[in-house]
JSON list of C-alpha atoms and ligand atoms in Angstrom, two decimals:
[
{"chain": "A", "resi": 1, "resn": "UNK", "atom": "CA", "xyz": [-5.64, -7.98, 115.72]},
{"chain": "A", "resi": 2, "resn": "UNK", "atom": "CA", "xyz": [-6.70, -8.45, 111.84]},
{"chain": "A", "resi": 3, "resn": "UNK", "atom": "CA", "xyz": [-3.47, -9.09, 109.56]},
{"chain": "A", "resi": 4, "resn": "UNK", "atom": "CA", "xyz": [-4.83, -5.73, 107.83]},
{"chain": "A", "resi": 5, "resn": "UNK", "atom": "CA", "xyz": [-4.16, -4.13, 111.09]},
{"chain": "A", "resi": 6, "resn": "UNK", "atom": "CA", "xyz": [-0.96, -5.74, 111.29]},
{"chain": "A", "resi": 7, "resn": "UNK", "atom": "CA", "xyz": [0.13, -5.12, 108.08]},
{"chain": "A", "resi": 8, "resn": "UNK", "atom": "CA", "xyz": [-1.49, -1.88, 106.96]},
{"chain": "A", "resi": 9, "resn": "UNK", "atom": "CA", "xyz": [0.93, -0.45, 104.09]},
{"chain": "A", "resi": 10, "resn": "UNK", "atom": "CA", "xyz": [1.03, -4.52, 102.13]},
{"chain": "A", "resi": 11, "resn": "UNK", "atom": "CA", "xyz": [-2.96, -4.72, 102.31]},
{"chain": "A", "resi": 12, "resn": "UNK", "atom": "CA", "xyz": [-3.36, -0.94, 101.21]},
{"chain": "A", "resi": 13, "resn": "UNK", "atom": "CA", "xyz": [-0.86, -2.61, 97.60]},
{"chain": "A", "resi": 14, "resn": "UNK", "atom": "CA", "xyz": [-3.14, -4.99, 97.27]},
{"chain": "A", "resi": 15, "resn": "UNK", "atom": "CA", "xyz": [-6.54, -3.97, 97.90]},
{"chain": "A", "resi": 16, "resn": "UNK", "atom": "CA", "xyz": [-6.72, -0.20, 96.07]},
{"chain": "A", "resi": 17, "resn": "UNK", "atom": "CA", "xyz": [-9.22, 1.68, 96.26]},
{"chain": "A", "resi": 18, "resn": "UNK", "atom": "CA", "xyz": [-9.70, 0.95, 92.27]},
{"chain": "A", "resi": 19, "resn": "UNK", "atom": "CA", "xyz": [-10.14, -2.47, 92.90]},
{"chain": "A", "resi": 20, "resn": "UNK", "atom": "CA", "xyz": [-12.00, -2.70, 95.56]},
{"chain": "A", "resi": 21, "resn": "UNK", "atom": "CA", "xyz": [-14.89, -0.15, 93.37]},
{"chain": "A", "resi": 22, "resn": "UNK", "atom": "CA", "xyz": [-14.62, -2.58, 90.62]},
{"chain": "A", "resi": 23, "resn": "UNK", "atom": "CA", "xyz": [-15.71, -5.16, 92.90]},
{"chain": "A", "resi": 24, "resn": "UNK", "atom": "CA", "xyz": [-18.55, -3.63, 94.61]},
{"chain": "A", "resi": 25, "resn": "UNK", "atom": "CA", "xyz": [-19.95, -1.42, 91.24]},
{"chain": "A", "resi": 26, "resn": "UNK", "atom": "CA", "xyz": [-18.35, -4.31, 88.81]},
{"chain": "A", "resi": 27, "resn": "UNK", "atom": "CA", "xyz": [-18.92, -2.81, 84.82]},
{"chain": "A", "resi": 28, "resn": "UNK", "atom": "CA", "xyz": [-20.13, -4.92, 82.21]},
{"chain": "A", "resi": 29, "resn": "UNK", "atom": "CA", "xyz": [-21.18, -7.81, 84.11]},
{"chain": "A", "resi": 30, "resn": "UNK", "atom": "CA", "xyz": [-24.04, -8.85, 82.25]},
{"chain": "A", "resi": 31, "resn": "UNK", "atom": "CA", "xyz": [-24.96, -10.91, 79.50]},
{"chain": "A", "resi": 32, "resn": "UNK", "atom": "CA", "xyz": [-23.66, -9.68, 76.16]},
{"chain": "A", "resi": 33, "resn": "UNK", "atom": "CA", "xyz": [-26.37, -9.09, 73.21]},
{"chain": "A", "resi": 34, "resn": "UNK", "atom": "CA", "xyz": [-24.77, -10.88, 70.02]},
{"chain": "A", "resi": 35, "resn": "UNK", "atom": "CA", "xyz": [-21.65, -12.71, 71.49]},
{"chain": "A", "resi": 36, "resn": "UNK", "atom": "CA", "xyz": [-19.87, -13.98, 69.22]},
{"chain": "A", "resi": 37, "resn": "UNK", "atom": "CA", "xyz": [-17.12, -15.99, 71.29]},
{"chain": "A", "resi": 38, "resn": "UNK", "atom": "CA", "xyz": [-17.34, -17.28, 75.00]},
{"chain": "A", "resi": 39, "resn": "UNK", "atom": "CA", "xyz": [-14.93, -18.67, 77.47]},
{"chain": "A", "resi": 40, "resn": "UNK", "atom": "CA", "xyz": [-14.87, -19.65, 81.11]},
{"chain": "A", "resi": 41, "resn": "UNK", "atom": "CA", "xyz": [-12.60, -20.89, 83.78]},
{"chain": "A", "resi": 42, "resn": "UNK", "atom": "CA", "xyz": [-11.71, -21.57, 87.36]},
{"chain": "A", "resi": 43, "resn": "UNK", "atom": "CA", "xyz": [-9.02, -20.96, 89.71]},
{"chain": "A", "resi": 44, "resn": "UNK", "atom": "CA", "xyz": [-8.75, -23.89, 91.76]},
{"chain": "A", "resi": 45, "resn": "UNK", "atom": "CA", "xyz": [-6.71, -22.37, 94.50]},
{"chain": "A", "resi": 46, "resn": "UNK", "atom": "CA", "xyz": [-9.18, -19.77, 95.27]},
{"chain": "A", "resi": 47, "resn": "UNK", "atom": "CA", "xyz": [-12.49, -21.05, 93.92]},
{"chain": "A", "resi": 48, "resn": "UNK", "atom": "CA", "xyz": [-13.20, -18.20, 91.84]},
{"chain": "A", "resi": 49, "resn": "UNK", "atom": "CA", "xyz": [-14.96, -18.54, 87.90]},
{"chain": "A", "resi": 50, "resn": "UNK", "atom": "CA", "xyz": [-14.91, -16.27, 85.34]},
{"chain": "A", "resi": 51, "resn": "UNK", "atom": "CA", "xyz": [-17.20, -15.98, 82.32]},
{"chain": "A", "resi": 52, "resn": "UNK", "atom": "CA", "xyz": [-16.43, -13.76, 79.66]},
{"chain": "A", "resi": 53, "resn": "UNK", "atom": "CA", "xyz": [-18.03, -12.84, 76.51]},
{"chain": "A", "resi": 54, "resn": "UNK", "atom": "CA", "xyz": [-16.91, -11.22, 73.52]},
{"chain": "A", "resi": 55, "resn": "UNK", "atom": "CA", "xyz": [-18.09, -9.71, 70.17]},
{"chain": "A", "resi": 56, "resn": "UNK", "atom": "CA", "xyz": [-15.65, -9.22, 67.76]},
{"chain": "A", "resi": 57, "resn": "UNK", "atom": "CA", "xyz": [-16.15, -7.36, 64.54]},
{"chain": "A", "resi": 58, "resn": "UNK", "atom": "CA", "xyz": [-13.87, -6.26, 61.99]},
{"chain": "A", "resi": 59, "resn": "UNK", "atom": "CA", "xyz": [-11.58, -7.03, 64.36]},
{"chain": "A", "resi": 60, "resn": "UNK", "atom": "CA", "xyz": [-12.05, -5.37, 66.94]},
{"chain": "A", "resi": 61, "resn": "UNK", "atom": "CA", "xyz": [-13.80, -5.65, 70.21]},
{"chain": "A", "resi": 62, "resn": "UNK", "atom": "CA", "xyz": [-17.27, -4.25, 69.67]},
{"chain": "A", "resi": 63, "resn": "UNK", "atom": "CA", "xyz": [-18.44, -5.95, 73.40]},
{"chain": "A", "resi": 64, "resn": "UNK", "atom": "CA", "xyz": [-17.32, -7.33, 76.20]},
{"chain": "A", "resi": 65, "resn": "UNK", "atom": "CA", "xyz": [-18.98, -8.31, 79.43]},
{"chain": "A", "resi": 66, "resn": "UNK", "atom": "CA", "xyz": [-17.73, -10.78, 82.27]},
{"chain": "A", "resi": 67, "resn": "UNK", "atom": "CA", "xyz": [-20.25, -13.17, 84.60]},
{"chain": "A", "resi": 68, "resn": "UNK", "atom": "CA", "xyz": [-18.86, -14.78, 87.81]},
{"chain": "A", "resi": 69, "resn": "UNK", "atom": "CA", "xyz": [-18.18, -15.28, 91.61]},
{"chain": "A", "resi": 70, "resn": "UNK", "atom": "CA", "xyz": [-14.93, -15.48, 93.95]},
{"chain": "A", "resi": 71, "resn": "UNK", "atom": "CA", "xyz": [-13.02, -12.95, 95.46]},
{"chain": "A", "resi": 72, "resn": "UNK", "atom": "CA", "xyz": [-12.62, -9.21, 95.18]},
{"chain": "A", "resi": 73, "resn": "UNK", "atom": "CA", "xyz": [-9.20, -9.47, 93.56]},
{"chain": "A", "resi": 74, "resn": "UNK", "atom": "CA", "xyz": [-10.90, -11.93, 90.59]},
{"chain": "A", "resi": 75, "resn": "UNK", "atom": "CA", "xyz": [-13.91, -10.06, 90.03]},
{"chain": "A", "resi": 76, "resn": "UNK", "atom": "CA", "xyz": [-12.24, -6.67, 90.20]},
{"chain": "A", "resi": 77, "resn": "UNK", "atom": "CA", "xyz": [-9.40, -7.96, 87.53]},
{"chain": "A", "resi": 78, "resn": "UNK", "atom": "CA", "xyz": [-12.15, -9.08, 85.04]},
{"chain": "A", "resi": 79, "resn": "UNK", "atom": "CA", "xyz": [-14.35, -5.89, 85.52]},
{"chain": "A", "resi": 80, "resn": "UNK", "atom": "CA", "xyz": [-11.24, -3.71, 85.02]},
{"chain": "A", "resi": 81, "resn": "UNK", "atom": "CA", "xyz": [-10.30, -6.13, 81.93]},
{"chain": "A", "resi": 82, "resn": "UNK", "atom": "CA", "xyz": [-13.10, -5.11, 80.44]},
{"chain": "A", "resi": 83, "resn": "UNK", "atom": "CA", "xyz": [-13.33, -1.92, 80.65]},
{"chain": "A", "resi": 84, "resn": "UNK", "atom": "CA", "xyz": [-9.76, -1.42, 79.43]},
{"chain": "A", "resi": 85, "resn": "UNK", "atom": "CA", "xyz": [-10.54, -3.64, 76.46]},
{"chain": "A", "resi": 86, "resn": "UNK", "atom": "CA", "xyz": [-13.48, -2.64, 75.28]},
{"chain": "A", "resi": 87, "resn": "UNK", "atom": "CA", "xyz": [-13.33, -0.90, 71.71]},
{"chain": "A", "resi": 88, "resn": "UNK", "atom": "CA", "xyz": [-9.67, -2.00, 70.75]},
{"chain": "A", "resi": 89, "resn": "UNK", "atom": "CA", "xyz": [-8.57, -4.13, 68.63]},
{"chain": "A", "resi": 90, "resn": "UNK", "atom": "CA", "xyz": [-7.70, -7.82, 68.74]},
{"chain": "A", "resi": 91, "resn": "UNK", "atom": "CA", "xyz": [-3.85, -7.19, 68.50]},
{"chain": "A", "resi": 92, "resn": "UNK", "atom": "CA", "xyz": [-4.15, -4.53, 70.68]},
{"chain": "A", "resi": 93, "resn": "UNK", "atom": "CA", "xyz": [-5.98, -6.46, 73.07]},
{"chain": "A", "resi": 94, "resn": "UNK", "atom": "CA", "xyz": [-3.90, -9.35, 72.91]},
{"chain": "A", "resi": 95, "resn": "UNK", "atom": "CA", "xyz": [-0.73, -7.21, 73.72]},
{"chain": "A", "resi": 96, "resn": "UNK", "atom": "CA", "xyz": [-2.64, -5.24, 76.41]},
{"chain": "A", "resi": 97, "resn": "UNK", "atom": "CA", "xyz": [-3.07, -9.21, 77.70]},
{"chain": "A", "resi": 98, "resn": "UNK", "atom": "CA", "xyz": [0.35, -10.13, 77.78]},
{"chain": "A", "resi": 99, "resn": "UNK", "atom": "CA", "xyz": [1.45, -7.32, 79.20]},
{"chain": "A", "resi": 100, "resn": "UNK", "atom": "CA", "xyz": [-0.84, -7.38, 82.41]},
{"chain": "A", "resi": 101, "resn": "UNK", "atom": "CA", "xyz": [0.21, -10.97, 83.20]},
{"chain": "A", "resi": 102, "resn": "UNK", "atom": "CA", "xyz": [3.96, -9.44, 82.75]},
{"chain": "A", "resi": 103, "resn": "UNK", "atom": "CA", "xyz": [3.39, -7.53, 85.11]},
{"chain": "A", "resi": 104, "resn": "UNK", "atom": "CA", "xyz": [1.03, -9.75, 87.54]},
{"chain": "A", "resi": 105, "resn": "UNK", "atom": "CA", "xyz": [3.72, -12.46, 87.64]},
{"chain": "A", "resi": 106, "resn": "UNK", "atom": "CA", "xyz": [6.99, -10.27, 88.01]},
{"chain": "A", "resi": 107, "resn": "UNK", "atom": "CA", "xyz": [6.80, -8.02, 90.94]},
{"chain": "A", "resi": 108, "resn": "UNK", "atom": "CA", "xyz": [9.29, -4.99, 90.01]},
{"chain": "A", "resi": 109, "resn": "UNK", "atom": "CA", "xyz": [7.69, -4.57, 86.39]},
{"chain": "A", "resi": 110, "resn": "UNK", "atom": "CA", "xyz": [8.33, -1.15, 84.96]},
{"chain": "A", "resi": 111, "resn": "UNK", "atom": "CA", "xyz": [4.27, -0.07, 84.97]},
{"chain": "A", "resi": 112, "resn": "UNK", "atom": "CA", "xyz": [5.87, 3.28, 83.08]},
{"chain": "A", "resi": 113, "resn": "UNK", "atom": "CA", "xyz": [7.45, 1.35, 80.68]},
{"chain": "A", "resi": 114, "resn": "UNK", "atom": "CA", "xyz": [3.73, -0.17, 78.82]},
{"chain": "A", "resi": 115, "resn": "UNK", "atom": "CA", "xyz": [0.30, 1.31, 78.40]},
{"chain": "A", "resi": 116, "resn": "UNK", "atom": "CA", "xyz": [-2.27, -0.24, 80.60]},
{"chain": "A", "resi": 117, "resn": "UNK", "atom": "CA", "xyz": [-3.97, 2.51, 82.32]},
{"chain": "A", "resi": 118, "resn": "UNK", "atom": "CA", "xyz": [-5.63, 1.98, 85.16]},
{"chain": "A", "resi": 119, "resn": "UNK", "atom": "CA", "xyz": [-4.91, -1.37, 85.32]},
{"chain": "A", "resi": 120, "resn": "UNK", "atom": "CA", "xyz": [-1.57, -0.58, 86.84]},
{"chain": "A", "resi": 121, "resn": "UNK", "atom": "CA", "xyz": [-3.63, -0.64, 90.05]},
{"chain": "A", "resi": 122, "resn": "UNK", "atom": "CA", "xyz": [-3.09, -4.67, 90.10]},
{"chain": "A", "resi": 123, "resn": "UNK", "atom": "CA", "xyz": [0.39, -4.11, 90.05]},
{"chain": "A", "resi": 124, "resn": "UNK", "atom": "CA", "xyz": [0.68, -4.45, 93.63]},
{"chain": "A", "resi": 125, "resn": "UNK", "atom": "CA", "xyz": [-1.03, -8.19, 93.49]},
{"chain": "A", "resi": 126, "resn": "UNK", "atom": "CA", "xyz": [2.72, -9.86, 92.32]},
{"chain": "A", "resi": 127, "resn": "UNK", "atom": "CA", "xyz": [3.81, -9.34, 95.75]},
{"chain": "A", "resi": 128, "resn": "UNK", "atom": "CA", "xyz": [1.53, -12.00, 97.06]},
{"chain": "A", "resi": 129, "resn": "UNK", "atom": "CA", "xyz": [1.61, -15.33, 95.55]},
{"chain": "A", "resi": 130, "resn": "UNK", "atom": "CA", "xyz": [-1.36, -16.83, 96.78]},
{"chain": "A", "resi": 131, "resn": "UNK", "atom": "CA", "xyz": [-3.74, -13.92, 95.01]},
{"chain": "A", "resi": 132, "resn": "UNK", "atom": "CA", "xyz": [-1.90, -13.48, 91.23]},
{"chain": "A", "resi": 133, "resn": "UNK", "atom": "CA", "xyz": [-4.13, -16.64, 90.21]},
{"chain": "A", "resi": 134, "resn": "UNK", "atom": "CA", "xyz": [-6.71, -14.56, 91.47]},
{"chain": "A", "resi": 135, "resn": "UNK", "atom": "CA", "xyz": [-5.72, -11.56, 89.25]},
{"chain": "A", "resi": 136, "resn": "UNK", "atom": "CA", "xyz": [-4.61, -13.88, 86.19]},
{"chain": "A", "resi": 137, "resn": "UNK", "atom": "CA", "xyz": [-7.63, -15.89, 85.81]},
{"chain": "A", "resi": 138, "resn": "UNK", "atom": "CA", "xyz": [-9.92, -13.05, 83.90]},
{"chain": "A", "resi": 139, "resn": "UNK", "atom": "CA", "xyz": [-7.14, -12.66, 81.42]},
{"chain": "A", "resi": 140, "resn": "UNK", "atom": "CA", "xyz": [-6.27, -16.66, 80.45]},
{"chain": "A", "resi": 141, "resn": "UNK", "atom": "CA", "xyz": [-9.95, -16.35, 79.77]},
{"chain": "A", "resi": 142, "resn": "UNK", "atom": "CA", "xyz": [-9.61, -13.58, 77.55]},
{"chain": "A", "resi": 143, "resn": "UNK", "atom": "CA", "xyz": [-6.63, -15.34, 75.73]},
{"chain": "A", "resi": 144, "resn": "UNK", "atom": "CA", "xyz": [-8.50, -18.70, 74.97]},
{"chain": "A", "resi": 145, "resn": "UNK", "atom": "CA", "xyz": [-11.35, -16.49, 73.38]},
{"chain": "A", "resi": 146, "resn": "UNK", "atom": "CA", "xyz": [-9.62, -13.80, 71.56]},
{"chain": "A", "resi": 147, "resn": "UNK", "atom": "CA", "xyz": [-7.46, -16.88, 69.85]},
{"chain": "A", "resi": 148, "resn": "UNK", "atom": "CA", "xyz": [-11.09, -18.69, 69.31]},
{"chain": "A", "resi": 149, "resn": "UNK", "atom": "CA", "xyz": [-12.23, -15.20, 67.43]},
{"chain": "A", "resi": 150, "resn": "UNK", "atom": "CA", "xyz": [-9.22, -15.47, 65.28]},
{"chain": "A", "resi": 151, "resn": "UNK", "atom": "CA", "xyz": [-9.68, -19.22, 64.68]},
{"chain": "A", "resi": 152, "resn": "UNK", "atom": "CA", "xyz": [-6.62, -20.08, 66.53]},
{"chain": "A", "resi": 153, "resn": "UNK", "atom": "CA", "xyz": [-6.41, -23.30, 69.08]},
{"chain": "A", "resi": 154, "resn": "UNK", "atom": "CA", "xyz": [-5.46, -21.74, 72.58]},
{"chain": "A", "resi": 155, "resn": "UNK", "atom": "CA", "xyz": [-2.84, -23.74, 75.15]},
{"chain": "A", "resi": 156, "resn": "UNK", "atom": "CA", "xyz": [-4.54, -23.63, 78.06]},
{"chain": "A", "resi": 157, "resn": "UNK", "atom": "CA", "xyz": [-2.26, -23.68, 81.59]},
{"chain": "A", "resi": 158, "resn": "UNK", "atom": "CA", "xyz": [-3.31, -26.53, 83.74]},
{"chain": "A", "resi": 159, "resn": "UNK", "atom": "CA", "xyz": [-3.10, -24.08, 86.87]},
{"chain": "A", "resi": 160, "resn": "UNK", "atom": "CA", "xyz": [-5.93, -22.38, 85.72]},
{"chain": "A", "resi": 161, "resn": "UNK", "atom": "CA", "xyz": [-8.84, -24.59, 83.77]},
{"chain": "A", "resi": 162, "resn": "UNK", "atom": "CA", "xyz": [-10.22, -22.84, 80.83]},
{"chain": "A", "resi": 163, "resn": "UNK", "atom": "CA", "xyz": [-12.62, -23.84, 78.15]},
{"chain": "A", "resi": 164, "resn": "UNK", "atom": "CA", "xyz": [-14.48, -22.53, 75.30]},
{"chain": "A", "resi": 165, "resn": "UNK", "atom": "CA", "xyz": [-17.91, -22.04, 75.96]},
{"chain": "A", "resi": 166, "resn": "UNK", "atom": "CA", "xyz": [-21.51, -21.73, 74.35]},
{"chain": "A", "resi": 167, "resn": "UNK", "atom": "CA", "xyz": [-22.40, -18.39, 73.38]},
{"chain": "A", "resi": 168, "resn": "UNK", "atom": "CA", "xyz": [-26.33, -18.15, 74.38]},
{"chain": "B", "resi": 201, "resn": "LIG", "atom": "ZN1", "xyz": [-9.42, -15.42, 94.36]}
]
């Protein structure tokens, strides 16, 4: 018997419908025309890499588009990053940022009490450990390239390698 037999209500949290489209039709994974910033990084625990790409103007986030491979949960967090991202500002972005890892890192968080739209689907991910690197990775790659747009020097958290990268 498959542990999604075995544990049928725990998979259905983690793997919703909504993430399991973004993985199979992911959006904006493509190069972006004009990047202006680009960062990657890796989740060593899982083996999944994450590429994304920004172009910022006037401070806001004109484009965004993601590249990279690993698991459903990874791919699906960065392809639902971006859309949710997409035409906001910085700030705005940044919050929306902080919130989601709130929320991937605390299971219990009050999804009524913040604005992330359907990104509330990845809620369910804090109840298993082993994934929320998974989930978080997208978003610590966001971070080290919106604070590279505003000229800023990132931390970056050893868990999960990330780098500036070459824009072409
Ligand atoms: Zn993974």
């Amino acid at each position: 018997m498959s542990l999604e037999a075995q544990n049928p209500v725990q998979f259905d949290d983690l793997y919703r419908d909504l993430i399991l489209d973004h993985y199979r039709r992911p959006r904006h994974k493509e190069p972006l025309a004009d990047a202006t910033v680009a960062a990657e990084g890796l989740n060593p625990s899982c083996g999944d890499e994450i590429r994304v790409e920004l172009r910022v103007e006037d401070g806001k986030v004109a484009g965004i588009a993601f590249g990279g491979l690993g698991c459903s949960i990874s791919q699906a967090s960065a392809s639902m990053m971006t859309e949710e991202a997409e035409q906001r500002t910085v700030a705005d972005v940044d919050t929306l940022s902080q919130q989601v890892q709130e929320m991937l890192t605390h299971e219990g968080f009050d999804v009524d009490a913040v604005e992330i739209g359907d990104l509330e689907a990845l809620s369910g991910v804090a109840k298993f450990p082993v994934r929320i690197k998974c989930a978080l990775l997208a978003w610590k790659v966001l971070d080290i390239a919106l604070a590279e747009a505003r000229g800023e020097q990132a931390t970056s958290d050893s868990d999960i390698p990330v780098r500036i990268a070459s824009t072409n």
